[in-house]
Amino acid sequence: MGFKLDSKIPEGPIQEKWEKHKFKCKLVNPANKRKFNVIVVGTGLAGGSAAASLAELGYNVKSFCIHDSPRRAHSIAAQGGINAAKNYPNDGDSVWRLFYDTVKGGDYRAREANVYRLAQVSNNIIDQCVAQGVPFARDYGGYLANRSFGGAQVSRTFYAKGQTGQQLLLGAYSSMMRQVNKGKIQLYTRREMLDLVLVNGKARGIIVRDVITGDIERHTADAVILATGGYGNVYYLSTNAMLSNATAAWKAYKKGAGFANPCFTQIHPTCIPVHGDHQSKLTLMSESLRNDGRVWVPKDKGDKRHPNDIPEEERDYYLERIYPSFGNLVPRDVASRQAKFRTDEDRGVGKTGLAVYLDFSEAIKRDGKEAIEARYGNLFEMYERITDESPYKQPMRIYPAVHYTMGGLWVDYNLMSTIPGLHVLGEANFSDHGANRLGASALMQGLADGYFVIPYTLGDYFNNHDLEPVDTNHEEFDKAEKEVKERIDKLLSIQGTRTVDDFHRSLGKIMWDNVGMSRNEARLKEAITEIQKLRAEFWKDVKIPGKAEGINDELEKAVKVADFLELGELMARDALERVESCGGHFREESQTPENEALRDDENFAHSAVWEFKGEKEAPVRHREELKFENVPLTQRSYK
Amino acid sequence: MSAKEEMLTLNLKIWRQEDRNDKGRFVDYKMEGVSTDSSFLEMIDMLNDELVKEGKDPVSFDHDCREGICGSCAMMVNGQAHGPNALTTTCQLHMRSFTDGDTIVIEPWRSRAFPVLKDLKTDRSAFDKIIAAGGYISVNTGNAQDANNLPVSKENADLAMDAASCIGCGACVAACPNASAMLFTSAKISQLAQFPQGQVEAAERASNMVREMDELGFGNCTNHAECEAACPKGIDLRNIAHMNREFLKAKVKGK
């Protein structure tokens, strides 16, 4: 018998669901809150805001991060901004419009009730962050500035230069550190979570490795919150940080948490192209660049002339040609796919042919160099530092790169997974973005989950469950620790010939070629076989120097890659089963005559939720049907 | 991949130290075929790849975003924090800044408050402790008033943003002859003092953070301005003056 998927969406009109639900959530009285211990894994926007808010309420929080400081979580790298339905510019925005845009932008594969709540609390987030001292951009009158972002028809994005993620994270981090000072948060840095511990079917603790000493530690709690981010690093090269990984989420999956829509990955269109074999990661440039930059490739195949030598009439501004009404501002999935189509036709540019141009010459002519510098100066500088080419003098070269994963651990309306007591926040869950995330919405979701959702729903969990005292000597902890240690010993004992990075690179290539921007049945099946082979090879031939004690960077990487080698296969399986195109998931078998993604609402208006059945068994695919009562299902069109 | 790509041969002198208690030493490595388009950390990745293949211990260093924003990477490159280029973290330093045949000396941050953990990795948790002592506005999550109810002049907002750009890497401490953390501490103090709601506890904040900083073993500021020169985010030295003003106010108030 598999798990039951009860989304727990409250009854009633969508506008009233969250208010009513909050009222129905049972409260824990202030004196009792200190009796509950909560583990929060991850200190990005979701984990940091959750840890701070729960500690403020009076819970005892243990906060874990892989970095030397909670301030370094990868939320810090988000550039563009954060959406909210404030309607400060009076341009027609509303909670309803943000909700509508997010459901539609996600290509109708998200839960309406969750998205509506996200839009509702978006305004509180801005208020909260301003109160904390987040230095959002302001107009000369002293009021907050907004910009339009990622093709939105309204200006609803708040920003702090090109460092919005950094500023929001430092806000959450400050709030956390205030609670550390008060003794309500115990901080555990440089810890990698290696297993989840269940007692009587409920999440009651975790096993972590201290990456400095190598010690394996046990920690108990009354509830566990994972806010461990996405799994984009399965692809080896992505815009994720080097330490970003899926191990915590994967261990939870193997302990019984459903994994939803693993094939929903977002490929961001404006990244700096790959330069060579030793490249370690890709760098994203804010998609605000598409507000003024024009995307083009040469009309002639294999044209290797310098871009400045290619005359206007020999350039194909393909986004403007195909999508006259949205032009260069089409959503991310559409822009990325079109870039791939061009390079597949041998119209790609640069030495590798895996790039297209993003041209600012017209904007510079129109608005002047100074205006463009004021808007994008820091991005142009970053581009030049990496490529040694000036975007003021010649077009940028850009190419899509893996950036965000919409899939993740399945959660109900309370953000609880299929394991009682295990809650999942931020990018690590699957909830709000459907098959495609809109720009400036990731920061919004992370903070919504942490500041405004979990503080209400966690209390309700504590009230509705009997939680017997558990200590670290419990046999489930013995068992979990033993397994973790055995796995580490096994990895160290192989002493093969290939490095961890070498395996990771091979996995990335399989994933990018077959489970990337364009997918079909034959290649997905091939990917599954290839990954299985590579995984077997890894466990026979990986080479990890050093020992389990003390700092061992290669061992740390190996633990992550071992899990990526399993997760990659699940992503391919999920992509294979979803025989429709939606958002970032493009199945070649399901497209319109104009090569646009064609959904199949009759058969696939659901979230696919995978259940682990054991190492030797195939996982089972469950469905959560999605009902669209407020946003009518339509084919997305950006023509 | 740029048109000007070249391959370099380099001599590296890298600080190797087993753990906190090891004395440590420089070890020489010769690198060939390093692309000028590679980043500095990718060059160390290449070295580590070779070391691992030989079954040797790779050089340990902190790094994560490799986009110059997380503040993880931290190395003295030829005696300069984050290397020769202004306003550049080590991860954003590219090998085109070096010449064929160069010798490059690579060391960890050197400061009593940042003990070496292994090779180039140090313990910078002292910075978290300074923030915990008061680097925040004491507001709980909840129903904060509408964000536009408190206008803040653009000038103040921009000053706050500039100060808030600090990535907490520790280059200021590493570059300072006294290993002072004043630039780091003052940046947070002056960011928060730009806002009306941040003014309420400004003096107390300065007093608490400075006390913590002193207790952690960071040195004093004697106006060398090396911190400002080394800062990859261009944090302004005037923040220190601002901090001193707030600190003085606290003393006057007897806090």
PDB file of N, CA and C in Angstrom, chain B residues 7-89:
ATOM      1  N   MET B   7      47.608  29.735 -23.464  1.00  0.00           N
ATOM      2  CA  MET B   7      47.864  28.730 -22.441  1.00  0.00           C
ATOM      3  C   MET B   7      49.100  29.131 -21.632  1.00  0.00           C
ATOM      4  N   LEU B   8      48.977  29.035 -20.319  1.00  0.00           N
ATOM      5  CA  LEU B   8      50.062  29.479 -19.440  1.00  0.00           C
ATOM      6  C   LEU B   8      50.728  28.300 -18.727  1.00  0.00           C
ATOM      7  N   THR B   9      52.023  28.471 -18.449  1.00  0.00           N
ATOM      8  CA  THR B   9      52.722  27.575 -17.533  1.00  0.00           C
ATOM      9  C   THR B   9      53.005  28.385 -16.268  1.00  0.00           C
ATOM     10  N   LEU B  10      52.686  27.810 -15.124  1.00  0.00           N
ATOM     11  CA  LEU B  10      52.787  28.581 -13.879  1.00  0.00           C
ATOM     12  C   LEU B  10      53.481  27.781 -12.787  1.00  0.00           C
ATOM     13  N   ASN B  11      54.164  28.494 -11.895  1.00  0.00           N
ATOM     14  CA  ASN B  11      54.733  27.873 -10.698  1.00  0.00           C
ATOM     15  C   ASN B  11      53.910  28.324  -9.500  1.00  0.00           C
ATOM     16  N   LEU B  12      53.300  27.368  -8.825  1.00  0.00           N
ATOM     17  CA  LEU B  12      52.483  27.725  -7.668  1.00  0.00           C
ATOM     18  C   LEU B  12      53.219  27.392  -6.388  1.00  0.00           C
ATOM     19  N   LYS B  13      53.103  28.277  -5.413  1.00  0.00           N
ATOM     20  CA  LYS B  13      53.592  28.005  -4.053  1.00  0.00           C
ATOM     21  C   LYS B  13      52.362  28.087  -3.169  1.00  0.00           C
ATOM     22  N   ILE B  14      51.906  26.927  -2.710  1.00  0.00           N
ATOM     23  CA  ILE B  14      50.636  26.905  -1.982  1.00  0.00           C
ATOM     24  C   ILE B  14      50.842  26.481  -0.529  1.00  0.00           C
ATOM     25  N   TRP B  15      50.185  27.196   0.375  1.00  0.00           N
ATOM     26  CA  TRP B  15      50.248  26.872   1.806  1.00  0.00           C
ATOM     27  C   TRP B  15      49.485  25.584   2.079  1.00  0.00           C
ATOM     28  N   ARG B  16      50.175  24.546   2.584  1.00  0.00           N
ATOM     29  CA  ARG B  16      49.509  23.295   2.934  1.00  0.00           C
ATOM     30  C   ARG B  16      49.591  23.100   4.435  1.00  0.00           C
ATOM     31  N   GLN B  17      48.465  22.816   5.025  1.00  0.00           N
ATOM     32  CA  GLN B  17      48.397  22.630   6.474  1.00  0.00           C
ATOM     33  C   GLN B  17      47.329  21.588   6.757  1.00  0.00           C
ATOM     34  N   GLU B  18      47.722  20.511   7.386  1.00  0.00           N
ATOM     35  CA  GLU B  18      46.848  19.349   7.617  1.00  0.00           C
ATOM     36  C   GLU B  18      45.573  19.715   8.399  1.00  0.00           C
ATOM     37  N   ASP B  19      45.764  20.400   9.496  1.00  0.00           N
ATOM     38  CA  ASP B  19      44.634  20.801  10.335  1.00  0.00           C
ATOM     39  C   ASP B  19      45.059  21.967  11.221  1.00  0.00           C
ATOM     40  N   ARG B  20      44.165  22.367  12.119  1.00  0.00           N
ATOM     41  CA  ARG B  20      44.401  23.482  13.031  1.00  0.00           C
ATOM     42  C   ARG B  20      45.762  23.414  13.743  1.00  0.00           C
ATOM     43  N   ASN B  21      46.169  22.183  14.123  1.00  0.00           N
ATOM     44  CA  ASN B  21      47.362  22.041  14.960  1.00  0.00           C
ATOM     45  C   ASN B  21      48.661  21.893  14.178  1.00  0.00           C
ATOM     46  N   ASP B  22      48.537  21.581  12.897  1.00  0.00           N
ATOM     47  CA  ASP B  22      49.726  21.403  12.063  1.00  0.00           C
ATOM     48  C   ASP B  22      50.440  22.759  11.900  1.00  0.00           C
ATOM     49  N   LYS B  23      51.782  22.709  11.789  1.00  0.00           N
ATOM     50  CA  LYS B  23      52.539  23.959  11.600  1.00  0.00           C
ATOM     51  C   LYS B  23      52.357  24.538  10.197  1.00  0.00           C
ATOM     52  N   GLY B  24      52.250  23.661   9.208  1.00  0.00           N
ATOM     53  CA  GLY B  24      52.033  24.122   7.841  1.00  0.00           C
ATOM     54  C   GLY B  24      53.314  24.486   7.113  1.00  0.00           C
ATOM     55  N   ARG B  25      53.255  24.489   5.777  1.00  0.00           N
ATOM     56  CA  ARG B  25      54.435  24.781   4.948  1.00  0.00           C
ATOM     57  C   ARG B  25      53.990  25.099   3.539  1.00  0.00           C
ATOM     58  N   PHE B  26      54.883  25.748   2.772  1.00  0.00           N
ATOM     59  CA  PHE B  26      54.606  25.972   1.353  1.00  0.00           C
ATOM     60  C   PHE B  26      55.016  24.744   0.554  1.00  0.00           C
ATOM     61  N   VAL B  27      54.193  24.386  -0.436  1.00  0.00           N
ATOM     62  CA  VAL B  27      54.546  23.284  -1.338  1.00  0.00           C
ATOM     63  C   VAL B  27      54.499  23.828  -2.762  1.00  0.00           C
ATOM     64  N   ASP B  28      55.507  23.463  -3.577  1.00  0.00           N
ATOM     65  CA  ASP B  28      55.579  23.954  -4.964  1.00  0.00           C
ATOM     66  C   ASP B  28      54.865  23.013  -5.919  1.00  0.00           C
ATOM     67  N   TYR B  29      54.142  23.583  -6.848  1.00  0.00           N
ATOM     68  CA  TYR B  29      53.480  22.803  -7.903  1.00  0.00           C
ATOM     69  C   TYR B  29      53.716  23.500  -9.228  1.00  0.00           C
ATOM     70  N   LYS B  30      53.912  22.716 -10.247  1.00  0.00           N
ATOM     71  CA  LYS B  30      54.053  23.301 -11.581  1.00  0.00           C
ATOM     72  C   LYS B  30      52.786  22.991 -12.373  1.00  0.00           C
ATOM     73  N   MET B  31      52.223  24.000 -13.000  1.00  0.00           N
ATOM     74  CA  MET B  31      50.990  23.813 -13.775  1.00  0.00           C
ATOM     75  C   MET B  31      51.256  24.148 -15.228  1.00  0.00           C
ATOM     76  N   GLU B  32      50.771  23.301 -16.109  1.00  0.00           N
ATOM     77  CA  GLU B  32      50.906  23.584 -17.543  1.00  0.00           C
ATOM     78  C   GLU B  32      49.540  23.597 -18.214  1.00  0.00           C
ATOM     79  N   GLY B  33      49.452  24.344 -19.305  1.00  0.00           N
ATOM     80  CA  GLY B  33      48.215  24.362 -20.088  1.00  0.00           C
ATOM     81  C   GLY B  33      47.043  25.010 -19.367  1.00  0.00           C
ATOM     82  N   VAL B  34      47.314  26.085 -18.616  1.00  0.00           N
ATOM     83  CA  VAL B  34      46.227  26.797 -17.941  1.00  0.00           C
ATOM     84  C   VAL B  34      45.689  27.866 -18.888  1.00  0.00           C
ATOM     85  N   SER B  35      44.404  27.761 -19.228  1.00  0.00           N
ATOM     86  CA  SER B  35      43.812  28.727 -20.170  1.00  0.00           C
ATOM     87  C   SER B  35      43.662  30.088 -19.507  1.00  0.00           C
ATOM     88  N   THR B  36      43.953  31.139 -20.261  1.00  0.00           N
ATOM     89  CA  THR B  36      43.757  32.495 -19.727  1.00  0.00           C
ATOM     90  C   THR B  36      42.276  32.783 -19.503  1.00  0.00           C
ATOM     91  N   ASP B  37      41.403  31.985 -20.100  1.00  0.00           N
ATOM     92  CA  ASP B  37      39.968  32.168 -19.886  1.00  0.00           C
ATOM     93  C   ASP B  37      39.467  31.491 -18.618  1.00  0.00           C
ATOM     94  N   SER B  38      40.308  30.652 -17.994  1.00  0.00           N
ATOM     95  CA  SER B  38      39.883  29.987 -16.761  1.00  0.00           C
ATOM     96  C   SER B  38      39.863  30.973 -15.603  1.00  0.00           C
ATOM     97  N   SER B  39      39.034  30.680 -14.633  1.00  0.00           N
ATOM     98  CA  SER B  39      39.062  31.483 -13.414  1.00  0.00           C
ATOM     99  C   SER B  39      40.179  30.941 -12.519  1.00  0.00           C
ATOM    100  N   PHE B  40      40.540  31.726 -11.520  1.00  0.00           N
ATOM    101  CA  PHE B  40      41.612  31.329 -10.610  1.00  0.00           C
ATOM    102  C   PHE B  40      41.257  30.016  -9.898  1.00  0.00           C
ATOM    103  N   LEU B  41      39.996  29.899  -9.497  1.00  0.00           N
ATOM    104  CA  LEU B  41      39.585  28.675  -8.795  1.00  0.00           C
ATOM    105  C   LEU B  41      39.549  27.471  -9.740  1.00  0.00           C
ATOM    106  N   GLU B  42      39.221  27.710 -11.003  1.00  0.00           N
ATOM    107  CA  GLU B  42      39.257  26.603 -11.970  1.00  0.00           C
ATOM    108  C   GLU B  42      40.695  26.119 -12.182  1.00  0.00           C
ATOM    109  N   MET B  43      41.636  27.054 -12.050  1.00  0.00           N
ATOM    110  CA  MET B  43      43.045  26.664 -12.137  1.00  0.00           C
ATOM    111  C   MET B  43      43.396  25.748 -10.953  1.00  0.00           C
ATOM    112  N   ILE B  44      42.894  26.083  -9.761  1.00  0.00           N
ATOM    113  CA  ILE B  44      43.158  25.204  -8.606  1.00  0.00           C
ATOM    114  C   ILE B  44      42.396  23.884  -8.760  1.00  0.00           C
ATOM    115  N   ASP B  45      41.200  23.931  -9.351  1.00  0.00           N
ATOM    116  CA  ASP B  45      40.469  22.684  -9.641  1.00  0.00           C
ATOM    117  C   ASP B  45      41.337  21.752 -10.492  1.00  0.00           C
ATOM    118  N   MET B  46      41.997  22.343 -11.503  1.00  0.00           N
ATOM    119  CA  MET B  46      42.849  21.545 -12.403  1.00  0.00           C
ATOM    120  C   MET B  46      43.970  20.861 -11.628  1.00  0.00           C
ATOM    121  N   LEU B  47      44.588  21.650 -10.742  1.00  0.00           N
ATOM    122  CA  LEU B  47      45.658  21.091  -9.908  1.00  0.00           C
ATOM    123  C   LEU B  47      45.109  19.955  -9.053  1.00  0.00           C
ATOM    124  N   ASN B  48      43.953  20.202  -8.442  1.00  0.00           N
ATOM    125  CA  ASN B  48      43.365  19.188  -7.559  1.00  0.00           C
ATOM    126  C   ASN B  48      43.004  17.920  -8.313  1.00  0.00           C
ATOM    127  N   ASP B  49      42.541  18.087  -9.537  1.00  0.00           N
ATOM    128  CA  ASP B  49      42.216  16.927 -10.363  1.00  0.00           C
ATOM    129  C   ASP B  49      43.457  16.044 -10.542  1.00  0.00           C
ATOM    130  N   GLU B  50      44.586  16.702 -10.794  1.00  0.00           N
ATOM    131  CA  GLU B  50      45.849  15.957 -10.926  1.00  0.00           C
ATOM    132  C   GLU B  50      46.215  15.267  -9.618  1.00  0.00           C
ATOM    133  N   LEU B  51      46.110  16.018  -8.525  1.00  0.00           N
ATOM    134  CA  LEU B  51      46.484  15.460  -7.215  1.00  0.00           C
ATOM    135  C   LEU B  51      45.628  14.244  -6.873  1.00  0.00           C
ATOM    136  N   VAL B  52      44.321  14.350  -7.120  1.00  0.00           N
ATOM    137  CA  VAL B  52      43.425  13.236  -6.782  1.00  0.00           C
ATOM    138  C   VAL B  52      43.773  12.010  -7.623  1.00  0.00           C
ATOM    139  N   LYS B  53      44.045  12.251  -8.915  1.00  0.00           N
ATOM    140  CA  LYS B  53      44.403  11.116  -9.781  1.00  0.00           C
ATOM    141  C   LYS B  53      45.658  10.411  -9.278  1.00  0.00           C
ATOM    142  N   GLU B  54      46.566  11.201  -8.660  1.00  0.00           N
ATOM    143  CA  GLU B  54      47.787  10.597  -8.104  1.00  0.00           C
ATOM    144  C   GLU B  54      47.550  10.031  -6.700  1.00  0.00           C
ATOM    145  N   GLY B  55      46.307  10.113  -6.230  1.00  0.00           N
ATOM    146  CA  GLY B  55      45.991   9.600  -4.898  1.00  0.00           C
ATOM    147  C   GLY B  55      46.456  10.521  -3.778  1.00  0.00           C
ATOM    148  N   LYS B  56      46.742  11.786  -4.124  1.00  0.00           N
ATOM    149  CA  LYS B  56      47.207  12.734  -3.100  1.00  0.00           C
ATOM    150  C   LYS B  56      46.053  13.602  -2.614  1.00  0.00           C
ATOM    151  N   ASP B  57      46.305  14.244  -1.502  1.00  0.00           N
ATOM    152  CA  ASP B  57      45.298  15.081  -0.875  1.00  0.00           C
ATOM    153  C   ASP B  57      45.160  16.394  -1.663  1.00  0.00           C
ATOM    154  N   PRO B  58      43.963  16.710  -2.148  1.00  0.00           N
ATOM    155  CA  PRO B  58      43.802  17.974  -2.884  1.00  0.00           C
ATOM    156  C   PRO B  58      43.877  19.192  -1.958  1.00  0.00           C
ATOM    157  N   VAL B  59      44.133  20.347  -2.544  1.00  0.00           N
ATOM    158  CA  VAL B  59      44.203  21.595  -1.775  1.00  0.00           C
ATOM    159  C   VAL B  59      42.788  21.981  -1.345  1.00  0.00           C
ATOM    160  N   SER B  60      42.599  22.166  -0.044  1.00  0.00           N
ATOM    161  CA  SER B  60      41.277  22.482   0.482  1.00  0.00           C
ATOM    162  C   SER B  60      41.074  23.997   0.507  1.00  0.00           C
ATOM    163  N   PHE B  61      39.961  24.449  -0.023  1.00  0.00           N
ATOM    164  CA  PHE B  61      39.643  25.898   0.012  1.00  0.00           C
ATOM    165  C   PHE B  61      38.143  26.087   0.020  1.00  0.00           C
ATOM    166  N   ASP B  62      37.689  27.193   0.601  1.00  0.00           N
ATOM    167  CA  ASP B  62      36.259  27.489   0.618  1.00  0.00           C
ATOM    168  C   ASP B  62      35.852  28.158  -0.689  1.00  0.00           C
ATOM    169  N   HIS B  63      34.731  27.741  -1.212  1.00  0.00           N
ATOM    170  CA  HIS B  63      34.207  28.337  -2.445  1.00  0.00           C
ATOM    171  C   HIS B  63      32.792  27.858  -2.578  1.00  0.00           C
ATOM    172  N   ASP B  64      31.942  28.634  -3.245  1.00  0.00           N
ATOM    173  CA  ASP B  64      30.591  28.119  -3.488  1.00  0.00           C
ATOM    174  C   ASP B  64      29.942  28.729  -4.717  1.00  0.00           C
ATOM    175  N   CYS B  65      29.535  30.011  -4.645  1.00  0.00           N
ATOM    176  CA  CYS B  65      28.738  30.539  -5.765  1.00  0.00           C
ATOM    177  C   CYS B  65      29.574  30.763  -7.016  1.00  0.00           C
ATOM    178  N   ARG B  66      30.835  31.079  -6.836  1.00  0.00           N
ATOM    179  CA  ARG B  66      31.756  31.406  -7.937  1.00  0.00           C
ATOM    180  C   ARG B  66      31.218  32.536  -8.805  1.00  0.00           C
ATOM    181  N   GLU B  67      30.432  33.401  -8.185  1.00  0.00           N
ATOM    182  CA  GLU B  67      29.919  34.580  -8.891  1.00  0.00           C
ATOM    183  C   GLU B  67      30.264  35.851  -8.117  1.00  0.00           C
ATOM    184  N   GLY B  68      31.099  35.714  -7.089  1.00  0.00           N
ATOM    185  CA  GLY B  68      31.525  36.898  -6.340  1.00  0.00           C
ATOM    186  C   GLY B  68      30.520  37.439  -5.355  1.00  0.00           C
ATOM    187  N   ILE B  69      29.568  36.629  -4.909  1.00  0.00           N
ATOM    188  CA  ILE B  69      28.542  37.191  -4.031  1.00  0.00           C
ATOM    189  C   ILE B  69      28.391  36.446  -2.700  1.00  0.00           C
ATOM    190  N   CYS B  70      28.788  35.170  -2.621  1.00  0.00           N
ATOM    191  CA  CYS B  70      28.535  34.421  -1.383  1.00  0.00           C
ATOM    192  C   CYS B  70      29.588  34.717  -0.317  1.00  0.00           C
ATOM    193  N   GLY B  71      30.767  35.181  -0.753  1.00  0.00           N
ATOM    194  CA  GLY B  71      31.808  35.532   0.205  1.00  0.00           C
ATOM    195  C   GLY B  71      32.584  34.343   0.734  1.00  0.00           C
ATOM    196  N   SER B  72      32.423  33.161   0.124  1.00  0.00           N
ATOM    197  CA  SER B  72      33.136  31.979   0.626  1.00  0.00           C
ATOM    198  C   SER B  72      34.625  32.023   0.313  1.00  0.00           C
ATOM    199  N   CYS B  73      34.970  32.346  -0.935  1.00  0.00           N
ATOM    200  CA  CYS B  73      36.373  32.215  -1.333  1.00  0.00           C
ATOM    201  C   CYS B  73      37.219  33.273  -0.646  1.00  0.00           C
ATOM    202  N   ALA B  74      38.414  32.888  -0.289  1.00  0.00           N
ATOM    203  CA  ALA B  74      39.239  33.737   0.554  1.00  0.00           C
ATOM    204  C   ALA B  74      40.689  33.275   0.440  1.00  0.00           C
ATOM    205  N   MET B  75      41.493  33.969  -0.330  1.00  0.00           N
ATOM    206  CA  MET B  75      42.903  33.581  -0.455  1.00  0.00           C
ATOM    207  C   MET B  75      43.765  34.816  -0.579  1.00  0.00           C
ATOM    208  N   MET B  76      44.963  34.710  -0.019  1.00  0.00           N
ATOM    209  CA  MET B  76      45.972  35.724  -0.296  1.00  0.00           C
ATOM    210  C   MET B  76      46.692  35.257  -1.560  1.00  0.00           C
ATOM    211  N   VAL B  77      46.671  36.067  -2.588  1.00  0.00           N
ATOM    212  CA  VAL B  77      47.337  35.726  -3.841  1.00  0.00           C
ATOM    213  C   VAL B  77      48.487  36.717  -4.020  1.00  0.00           C
ATOM    214  N   ASN B  78      49.690  36.206  -4.005  1.00  0.00           N
ATOM    215  CA  ASN B  78      50.887  37.057  -4.037  1.00  0.00           C
ATOM    216  C   ASN B  78      50.804  38.184  -3.003  1.00  0.00           C
ATOM    217  N   GLY B  79      50.369  37.810  -1.815  1.00  0.00           N
ATOM    218  CA  GLY B  79      50.351  38.774  -0.708  1.00  0.00           C
ATOM    219  C   GLY B  79      49.162  39.709  -0.698  1.00  0.00           C
ATOM    220  N   GLN B  80      48.281  39.603  -1.698  1.00  0.00           N
ATOM    221  CA  GLN B  80      47.114  40.491  -1.713  1.00  0.00           C
ATOM    222  C   GLN B  80      45.841  39.684  -1.495  1.00  0.00           C
ATOM    223  N   ALA B  81      44.951  40.222  -0.655  1.00  0.00           N
ATOM    224  CA  ALA B  81      43.681  39.531  -0.423  1.00  0.00           C
ATOM    225  C   ALA B  81      42.892  39.512  -1.729  1.00  0.00           C
ATOM    226  N   HIS B  82      42.497  38.346  -2.176  1.00  0.00           N
ATOM    227  CA  HIS B  82      41.756  38.131  -3.429  1.00  0.00           C
ATOM    228  C   HIS B  82      42.577  38.442  -4.689  1.00  0.00           C
ATOM    229  N   GLY B  83      43.873  38.656  -4.538  1.00  0.00           N
ATOM    230  CA  GLY B  83      44.699  38.832  -5.730  1.00  0.00           C
ATOM    231  C   GLY B  83      44.823  40.261  -6.228  1.00  0.00           C
ATOM    232  N   PRO B  84      45.390  40.413  -7.427  1.00  0.00           N
ATOM    233  CA  PRO B  84      45.844  41.724  -7.883  1.00  0.00           C
ATOM    234  C   PRO B  84      44.743  42.670  -8.352  1.00  0.00           C
ATOM    235  N   ASN B  85      43.554  42.191  -8.691  1.00  0.00           N
ATOM    236  CA  ASN B  85      42.563  43.079  -9.307  1.00  0.00           C
ATOM    237  C   ASN B  85      41.656  43.728  -8.275  1.00  0.00           C
ATOM    238  N   ALA B  86      41.403  45.013  -8.466  1.00  0.00           N
ATOM    239  CA  ALA B  86      40.530  45.736  -7.548  1.00  0.00           C
ATOM    240  C   ALA B  86      39.095  45.239  -7.709  1.00  0.00           C
ATOM    241  N   LEU B  87      38.319  45.319  -6.651  1.00  0.00           N
ATOM    242  CA  LEU B  87      36.886  45.020  -6.684  1.00  0.00           C
ATOM    243  C   LEU B  87      36.578  43.640  -7.271  1.00  0.00           C
ATOM    244  N   THR B  88      37.442  42.668  -6.963  1.00  0.00           N
ATOM    245  CA  THR B  88      37.292  41.337  -7.538  1.00  0.00           C
ATOM    246  C   THR B  88      37.537  40.274  -6.480  1.00  0.00           C
ATOM    247  N   THR B  89      36.581  39.352  -6.309  1.00  0.00           N
ATOM    248  CA  THR B  89      36.817  38.220  -5.410  1.00  0.00           C
ATOM    249  C   THR B  89      37.708  37.198  -6.121  1.00  0.00           C
TER     250      THR B  89
END
